[in-house]
mmCIF file of C-alpha atoms and ligand atoms in Angstrom:
data_model
loop_
_atom_site.group_PDB
_atom_site.id
_atom_site.type_symbol
_atom_site.label_atom_id
_atom_site.label_comp_id
_atom_site.label_asym_id
_atom_site.label_seq_id
_atom_site.Cartn_x
_atom_site.Cartn_y
_atom_site.Cartn_z
ATOM 1 C CA UNK A 1 87.858 -112.405 -51.672
ATOM 2 C CA UNK A 2 84.546 -112.175 -49.847
ATOM 3 C CA UNK A 3 81.483 -110.089 -50.801
ATOM 4 C CA UNK A 4 78.252 -109.906 -48.950
ATOM 5 C CA UNK A 5 75.234 -108.393 -50.524
ATOM 6 C CA UNK A 6 71.926 -107.377 -48.815
ATOM 7 C CA UNK A 7 72.627 -109.722 -45.966
ATOM 8 C CA UNK A 8 69.753 -110.143 -43.528
ATOM 9 C CA UNK A 9 69.510 -112.279 -40.476
ATOM 10 C CA UNK A 10 66.626 -112.734 -38.112
ATOM 11 C CA UNK A 11 66.206 -114.870 -35.147
ATOM 12 C CA UNK A 12 62.406 -115.143 -34.902
ATOM 13 C CA UNK A 13 61.242 -111.579 -34.897
ATOM 14 C CA UNK A 14 64.603 -110.174 -33.874
ATOM 15 C CA UNK A 15 66.217 -108.651 -36.892
ATOM 16 C CA UNK A 16 69.888 -108.874 -36.117
ATOM 17 C CA UNK A 17 71.359 -108.002 -39.509
ATOM 18 C CA UNK A 18 69.161 -105.670 -41.515
ATOM 19 C CA UNK A 19 70.859 -104.920 -44.841
ATOM 20 C CA UNK A 20 74.525 -105.545 -44.755
ATOM 21 C CA UNK A 21 76.717 -104.966 -47.766
ATOM 22 C CA UNK A 22 80.465 -105.075 -48.081
ATOM 23 C CA UNK A 23 83.574 -106.862 -49.209
ATOM 24 C CA UNK A 24 86.895 -108.013 -47.934
ATOM 25 C CA UNK A 25 89.739 -107.794 -50.417
ATOM 26 C CA UNK A 26 92.654 -110.131 -50.612
ATOM 27 C CA UNK A 27 95.337 -109.199 -48.103
ATOM 28 C CA UNK A 28 93.035 -106.735 -46.345
ATOM 29 C CA UNK A 29 92.644 -106.422 -42.614
ATOM 30 C CA UNK A 30 89.055 -105.455 -41.763
ATOM 31 C CA UNK A 31 88.286 -104.688 -38.114
ATOM 32 C CA UNK A 32 84.679 -104.668 -36.996
ATOM 33 C CA UNK A 33 83.728 -102.639 -33.939
ATOM 34 C CA UNK A 34 80.443 -101.757 -32.324
ATOM 35 C CA UNK A 35 78.315 -102.138 -29.150
ATOM 36 C CA UNK A 36 77.425 -105.474 -27.746
ATOM 37 C CA UNK A 37 74.454 -107.010 -29.529
ATOM 38 C CA UNK A 38 74.942 -104.986 -32.700
ATOM 39 C CA UNK A 39 75.377 -108.146 -34.844
ATOM 40 C CA UNK A 40 79.136 -108.346 -35.193
ATOM 41 C CA UNK A 41 79.435 -112.058 -34.309
ATOM 42 C CA UNK A 42 76.346 -112.890 -36.420
ATOM 43 C CA UNK A 43 77.931 -111.161 -39.392
ATOM 44 C CA UNK A 44 81.166 -113.038 -38.924
ATOM 45 C CA UNK A 45 79.410 -116.356 -38.562
ATOM 46 C CA UNK A 46 77.365 -115.616 -41.677
ATOM 47 C CA UNK A 47 80.541 -115.127 -43.662
ATOM 48 C CA UNK A 48 81.335 -118.824 -43.398
ATOM 49 C CA UNK A 49 77.739 -119.876 -43.093
ATOM 50 C CA UNK A 50 78.078 -121.142 -39.542
ATOM 51 C CA UNK A 51 74.872 -119.058 -39.418
ATOM 52 C CA UNK A 52 72.480 -119.259 -42.374
ATOM 53 C CA UNK A 53 71.497 -115.782 -43.526
ATOM 54 C CA UNK A 54 67.722 -115.161 -43.763
ATOM 55 C CA UNK A 55 68.385 -113.573 -47.120
ATOM 56 C CA UNK A 56 71.137 -112.085 -49.169
ATOM 57 C CA UNK A 57 74.314 -113.682 -50.547
ATOM 58 C CA UNK A 58 77.831 -114.350 -49.553
ATOM 59 C CA UNK A 59 80.399 -114.730 -52.340
ATOM 60 C CA UNK A 60 83.825 -116.235 -51.486
ATOM 61 C CA UNK A 61 86.415 -116.273 -54.250
ATOM 62 C CA UNK A 62 83.620 -115.794 -56.830
ATOM 63 C CA UNK A 63 81.508 -118.707 -55.555
ATOM 64 C CA UNK A 64 78.134 -118.014 -54.003
ATOM 65 C CA UNK A 65 78.134 -119.931 -50.677
ATOM 66 C CA UNK A 66 74.479 -119.371 -50.023
ATOM 67 C CA UNK A 67 72.770 -122.338 -51.738
ATOM 68 C CA UNK A 68 75.750 -124.740 -51.864
ATOM 69 C CA UNK A 69 75.315 -128.262 -50.563
ATOM 70 C CA UNK A 70 76.947 -129.185 -47.324
ATOM 71 C CA UNK A 71 79.848 -131.078 -48.746
ATOM 72 C CA UNK A 72 80.904 -128.262 -51.027
ATOM 73 C CA UNK A 73 80.327 -125.796 -48.320
ATOM 74 C CA UNK A 74 82.567 -127.718 -45.922
ATOM 75 C CA UNK A 75 85.338 -127.684 -48.468
ATOM 76 C CA UNK A 76 85.089 -123.910 -48.730
ATOM 77 C CA UNK A 77 84.785 -123.467 -44.985
ATOM 78 C CA UNK A 78 88.268 -125.056 -44.643
ATOM 79 C CA UNK A 79 89.614 -122.057 -46.383
ATOM 80 C CA UNK A 80 88.207 -119.759 -43.660
ATOM 81 C CA UNK A 81 89.970 -120.120 -40.335
ATOM 82 C CA UNK A 82 87.941 -119.072 -37.365
ATOM 83 C CA UNK A 83 89.137 -118.094 -33.861
ATOM 84 C CA UNK A 84 86.617 -117.397 -31.116
ATOM 85 C CA UNK A 85 86.620 -115.756 -27.736
ATOM 86 C CA UNK A 86 86.739 -119.222 -26.154
ATOM 87 C CA UNK A 87 89.695 -121.302 -27.383
ATOM 88 C CA UNK A 88 87.999 -124.686 -27.722
ATOM 89 C CA UNK A 89 91.184 -126.745 -27.960
ATOM 90 C CA UNK A 90 90.835 -130.475 -27.815
ATOM 91 C CA UNK A 91 91.584 -131.004 -24.078
ATOM 92 C CA UNK A 92 92.640 -134.749 -24.423
ATOM 93 C CA UNK A 93 95.272 -133.932 -27.165
ATOM 94 C CA UNK A 94 98.667 -132.438 -26.741
ATOM 95 C CA UNK A 95 99.358 -129.022 -28.285
ATOM 96 C CA UNK A 96 101.183 -130.721 -31.218
ATOM 97 C CA UNK A 97 98.282 -133.151 -31.814
ATOM 98 C CA UNK A 98 95.698 -130.242 -31.639
ATOM 99 C CA UNK A 99 97.618 -128.836 -34.673
ATOM 100 C CA UNK A 100 98.037 -132.123 -36.509
ATOM 101 C CA UNK A 101 94.618 -133.634 -36.217
ATOM 102 C CA UNK A 102 92.539 -131.571 -38.762
ATOM 103 C CA UNK A 103 95.166 -131.525 -41.551
ATOM 104 C CA UNK A 104 95.506 -135.355 -41.198
ATOM 105 C CA UNK A 105 91.850 -136.238 -40.777
ATOM 106 C CA UNK A 106 90.242 -133.643 -42.986
ATOM 107 C CA UNK A 107 92.838 -133.086 -45.711
ATOM 108 C CA UNK A 108 94.638 -136.417 -45.614
ATOM 109 C CA UNK A 109 97.977 -134.722 -45.007
ATOM 110 C CA UNK A 110 100.787 -137.230 -44.314
ATOM 111 C CA UNK A 111 101.759 -137.449 -40.708
ATOM 112 C CA UNK A 112 105.332 -136.260 -41.158
ATOM 113 C CA UNK A 113 104.183 -133.182 -43.077
ATOM 114 C CA UNK A 114 101.459 -132.507 -40.488
ATOM 115 C CA UNK A 115 104.147 -132.743 -37.804
ATOM 116 C CA UNK A 116 106.619 -130.384 -39.348
ATOM 117 C CA UNK A 117 103.899 -127.944 -40.282
ATOM 118 C CA UNK A 118 102.649 -128.054 -36.641
ATOM 119 C CA UNK A 119 106.220 -127.270 -35.333
ATOM 120 C CA UNK A 120 106.619 -124.449 -37.758
ATOM 121 C CA UNK A 121 103.287 -122.970 -36.669
ATOM 122 C CA UNK A 122 104.068 -123.386 -32.966
ATOM 123 C CA UNK A 123 107.257 -121.363 -33.510
ATOM 124 C CA UNK A 124 105.323 -118.701 -35.458
ATOM 125 C CA UNK A 125 103.124 -118.171 -32.384
ATOM 126 C CA UNK A 126 106.073 -118.385 -29.965
ATOM 127 C CA UNK A 127 105.239 -121.777 -28.374
ATOM 128 C CA UNK A 128 107.681 -124.272 -29.817
ATOM 129 C CA UNK A 129 108.537 -125.494 -26.400
ATOM 130 C CA UNK A 130 104.886 -126.444 -25.604
ATOM 131 C CA UNK A 131 104.527 -129.207 -28.166
ATOM 132 C CA UNK A 132 103.868 -131.914 -25.591
ATOM 133 C CA UNK A 133 101.835 -129.813 -23.177
ATOM 134 C CA UNK A 134 98.107 -130.255 -22.750
ATOM 135 C CA UNK A 135 95.768 -127.330 -23.087
ATOM 136 C CA UNK A 136 94.818 -127.299 -19.395
ATOM 137 C CA UNK A 137 98.435 -126.592 -18.400
ATOM 138 C CA UNK A 138 98.646 -123.464 -20.558
ATOM 139 C CA UNK A 139 97.633 -119.931 -19.734
ATOM 140 C CA UNK A 140 94.667 -118.418 -21.568
ATOM 141 C CA UNK A 141 96.968 -116.362 -23.870
ATOM 142 C CA UNK A 142 98.995 -119.470 -24.661
ATOM 143 C CA UNK A 143 95.830 -121.443 -25.450
ATOM 144 C CA UNK A 144 94.546 -118.706 -27.707
ATOM 145 C CA UNK A 145 97.885 -118.713 -29.567
ATOM 146 C CA UNK A 146 97.543 -122.457 -30.060
ATOM 147 C CA UNK A 147 94.008 -121.967 -31.305
ATOM 148 C CA UNK A 148 95.248 -119.408 -33.876
ATOM 149 C CA UNK A 149 98.084 -121.889 -34.935
ATOM 150 C CA UNK A 150 95.481 -124.622 -35.201
ATOM 151 C CA UNK A 151 93.277 -122.518 -37.517
ATOM 152 C CA UNK A 152 96.373 -121.721 -39.624
ATOM 153 C CA UNK A 153 97.204 -125.454 -39.923
ATOM 154 C CA UNK A 154 94.379 -125.732 -42.414
ATOM 155 C CA UNK A 155 96.129 -123.191 -44.616
ATOM 156 C CA UNK A 156 93.145 -120.817 -44.774
ATOM 157 C CA UNK A 157 92.753 -118.051 -47.286
ATOM 158 C CA UNK A 158 91.068 -115.799 -44.721
ATOM 159 C CA UNK A 159 91.035 -115.723 -40.949
ATOM 160 C CA UNK A 160 88.057 -114.585 -38.994
ATOM 161 C CA UNK A 161 88.563 -113.564 -35.358
ATOM 162 C CA UNK A 162 85.686 -112.987 -32.989
ATOM 163 C CA UNK A 163 86.826 -111.003 -30.020
ATOM 164 C CA UNK A 164 89.960 -113.252 -29.630
ATOM 165 C CA UNK A 165 91.184 -111.475 -26.550
ATOM 166 C CA UNK A 166 87.912 -110.778 -24.701
ATOM 167 C CA UNK A 167 88.234 -113.865 -22.366
ATOM 168 C CA UNK A 168 91.799 -113.201 -21.446
ATOM 169 C CA UNK A 169 93.283 -111.681 -18.357
ATOM 170 C CA UNK A 170 94.595 -108.243 -19.215
ATOM 171 C CA UNK A 171 98.240 -109.205 -19.075
ATOM 172 C CA UNK A 172 97.796 -111.735 -21.831
ATOM 173 C CA UNK A 173 95.999 -109.630 -24.305
ATOM 174 C CA UNK A 174 99.184 -108.154 -25.742
ATOM 175 C CA UNK A 175 100.839 -111.509 -26.632
ATOM 176 C CA UNK A 176 97.758 -112.602 -28.565
ATOM 177 C CA UNK A 177 97.338 -109.343 -30.375
ATOM 178 C CA UNK A 178 101.059 -109.502 -31.309
ATOM 179 C CA UNK A 179 100.497 -112.885 -33.023
ATOM 180 C CA UNK A 180 97.494 -111.510 -34.928
ATOM 181 C CA UNK A 181 99.444 -108.378 -35.888
ATOM 182 C CA UNK A 182 102.361 -110.566 -37.121
ATOM 183 C CA UNK A 183 99.955 -112.507 -39.151
ATOM 184 C CA UNK A 184 98.484 -109.383 -40.663
ATOM 185 C CA UNK A 185 101.991 -108.447 -41.745
ATOM 186 C CA UNK A 186 102.397 -111.717 -43.619
ATOM 187 C CA UNK A 187 99.627 -110.502 -45.918
ATOM 188 C CA UNK A 188 96.865 -112.750 -44.415
ATOM 189 C CA UNK A 189 93.374 -111.591 -45.273
ATOM 190 C CA UNK A 190 91.599 -111.084 -42.003
ATOM 191 C CA UNK A 191 88.308 -109.903 -40.389
ATOM 192 C CA UNK A 192 88.690 -109.132 -36.695
ATOM 193 C CA UNK A 193 85.913 -108.287 -34.332
ATOM 194 C CA UNK A 194 87.502 -106.608 -31.322
ATOM 195 C CA UNK A 195 87.118 -104.028 -28.567
ATOM 196 C CA UNK A 196 90.811 -103.305 -28.590
ATOM 197 C CA UNK A 197 90.793 -99.918 -30.234
ATOM 198 C CA UNK A 198 94.548 -99.370 -30.133
ATOM 199 C CA UNK A 199 95.020 -102.589 -31.899
ATOM 200 C CA UNK A 200 92.290 -101.776 -34.408
ATOM 201 C CA UNK A 201 94.010 -98.421 -35.197
ATOM 202 C CA UNK A 202 97.325 -100.111 -35.739
ATOM 203 C CA UNK A 203 96.426 -103.199 -37.854
ATOM 204 C CA UNK A 204 93.273 -102.236 -39.709
ATOM 205 C CA UNK A 205 93.196 -101.308 -43.312
ATOM 206 C CA UNK A 206 89.508 -100.583 -42.889
ATOM 207 C CA UNK A 207 87.323 -100.233 -39.841
ATOM 208 C CA UNK A 208 83.616 -101.033 -39.932
ATOM 209 C CA UNK A 209 81.361 -99.673 -37.134
ATOM 210 C CA UNK A 210 78.165 -101.578 -36.664
ATOM 211 C CA UNK A 211 75.171 -100.710 -34.606
ATOM 212 C CA UNK A 212 71.776 -102.360 -34.337
ATOM 213 C CA UNK A 213 72.192 -104.621 -37.356
ATOM 214 C CA UNK A 214 73.561 -101.945 -39.697
ATOM 215 C CA UNK A 215 76.922 -100.871 -40.959
ATOM 216 C CA UNK A 216 76.674 -97.277 -39.775
ATOM 217 C CA UNK A 217 80.051 -96.103 -41.039
ATOM 218 C CA UNK A 218 83.318 -97.533 -42.417
ATOM 219 C CA UNK A 219 86.676 -96.117 -43.395
ATOM 220 C CA UNK A 220 90.336 -96.041 -42.744
ATOM 221 C CA UNK A 221 91.275 -96.090 -38.987
ATOM 222 C CA UNK A 222 92.127 -92.336 -39.279
ATOM 223 C CA UNK A 223 88.712 -91.569 -40.815
ATOM 224 C CA UNK A 224 86.750 -93.672 -38.359
ATOM 225 C CA UNK A 225 88.580 -92.944 -35.096
ATOM 226 C CA UNK A 226 89.773 -89.365 -35.729
ATOM 227 C CA UNK A 227 86.949 -88.027 -37.965
ATOM 228 C CA UNK A 228 83.828 -90.087 -37.340
ATOM 229 C CA UNK A 229 80.890 -88.689 -39.295
ATOM 230 C CA UNK A 230 77.897 -90.208 -37.576
ATOM 231 C CA UNK A 231 76.686 -89.418 -34.105
ATOM 232 C CA UNK A 232 76.288 -93.124 -33.218
ATOM 233 C CA UNK A 233 79.984 -93.683 -34.084
ATOM 234 C CA UNK A 234 80.947 -90.683 -32.043
ATOM 235 C CA UNK A 235 78.928 -91.735 -29.073
ATOM 236 C CA UNK A 236 80.409 -95.265 -29.198
ATOM 237 C CA UNK A 237 83.980 -94.004 -29.476
ATOM 238 C CA UNK A 238 83.417 -91.547 -26.661
ATOM 239 C CA UNK A 239 82.556 -94.532 -24.453
ATOM 240 C CA UNK A 240 85.356 -96.824 -25.451
ATOM 241 C CA UNK A 241 88.353 -94.531 -26.223
HETATM 242 P P1 ADP B 1 77.569 -108.806 -31.103
HETATM 243 O O1 ADP B 1 78.551 -109.888 -31.489
HETATM 244 O O2 ADP B 1 77.729 -107.529 -31.804
HETATM 245 O O3 ADP B 1 77.545 -108.656 -29.604
HETATM 246 P P2 ADP B 1 75.649 -110.745 -31.834
HETATM 247 O O4 ADP B 1 75.792 -110.960 -33.320
HETATM 248 O O5 ADP B 1 76.194 -111.776 -30.970
HETATM 249 O O6 ADP B 1 76.169 -109.374 -31.441
HETATM 250 O O7 ADP B 1 74.052 -110.694 -31.433
HETATM 251 C C1 ADP B 1 73.177 -109.818 -32.093
HETATM 252 C C2 ADP B 1 71.766 -110.114 -31.605
HETATM 253 O O8 ADP B 1 71.395 -111.426 -32.085
HETATM 254 C C3 ADP B 1 71.614 -110.157 -30.182
HETATM 255 O O9 ADP B 1 70.353 -109.593 -29.820
HETATM 256 C C4 ADP B 1 71.589 -111.652 -29.800
HETATM 257 O O10 ADP B 1 70.754 -111.949 -28.710
HETATM 258 C C5 ADP B 1 70.974 -112.202 -31.078
HETATM 259 N N1 ADP B 1 71.389 -113.596 -31.313
HETATM 260 C C6 ADP B 1 72.663 -113.932 -31.678
HETATM 261 N N2 ADP B 1 72.709 -115.315 -31.918
HETATM 262 C C7 ADP B 1 71.500 -115.803 -31.673
HETATM 263 C C8 ADP B 1 70.904 -117.107 -31.750
HETATM 264 N N3 ADP B 1 71.633 -118.123 -32.040
HETATM 265 N N4 ADP B 1 69.660 -117.266 -31.464
HETATM 266 C C9 ADP B 1 68.916 -116.081 -31.089
HETATM 267 N N5 ADP B 1 69.343 -114.841 -31.054
HETATM 268 C C10 ADP B 1 70.650 -114.705 -31.323
HETATM 269 MG MG1 MG B 2 79.938 -110.956 -30.397
#
């Protein structure tokens, strides 16, 4: 579904991604782990060209994104849902309207269809009773679940999560991870940057360990967590497990 070849990204002289190669297959759940500053967010943002790579290419469903004009790129970006650490809901819109606005405005979806879809998605994330609530009245965990539902409302082919639970109070982490795990079980293709190692072990088909702008090592959760090969992976896991 997504391929990235010889991806490099520098901010001035700071080389953040050095030579990144990989792919995400349809239906696969890829989890990216690694120390802070290793380039995980930059890689994720390069996948949908929120960040323009300095060189290299990104291929999404056989189309090279690098080099597309902005209109075409925006059409393809709609197929990649993104969920960030901060929830970024529209504060002046009810939960239901948060889920309806993009399908209506961007896709031209009829109001009634957007409404029934929004209700179905709210049910999927366990918040069907919050339709009329405003974001500020929800807990962080609830807001993040709405953010996930909002991304799903565009019917994406792949979901990109950048530390979706890092800003949450500990007691809310589980409910958000549960929603992401349920989504994985529906066969959604996903790339998840996270520090939740237990979650990574459970849901990942493949785990990528990044350090200092490189993919140091990747493999199944068993390979990476139980039999890491590289010292940098071992050192990192020793700190976080
Ligand atoms: P991670 O998500 O693994 O913590 P990031 O991809 O956010 O790492 O950052 C990797 C490096 O890139 C850091 O040194 C960070 O300061 C730098 N960086 C990220 N985004 C920008 C930016 N927009 N401008 C300048 N430097 C950036
Ligand atoms: Mg990050």
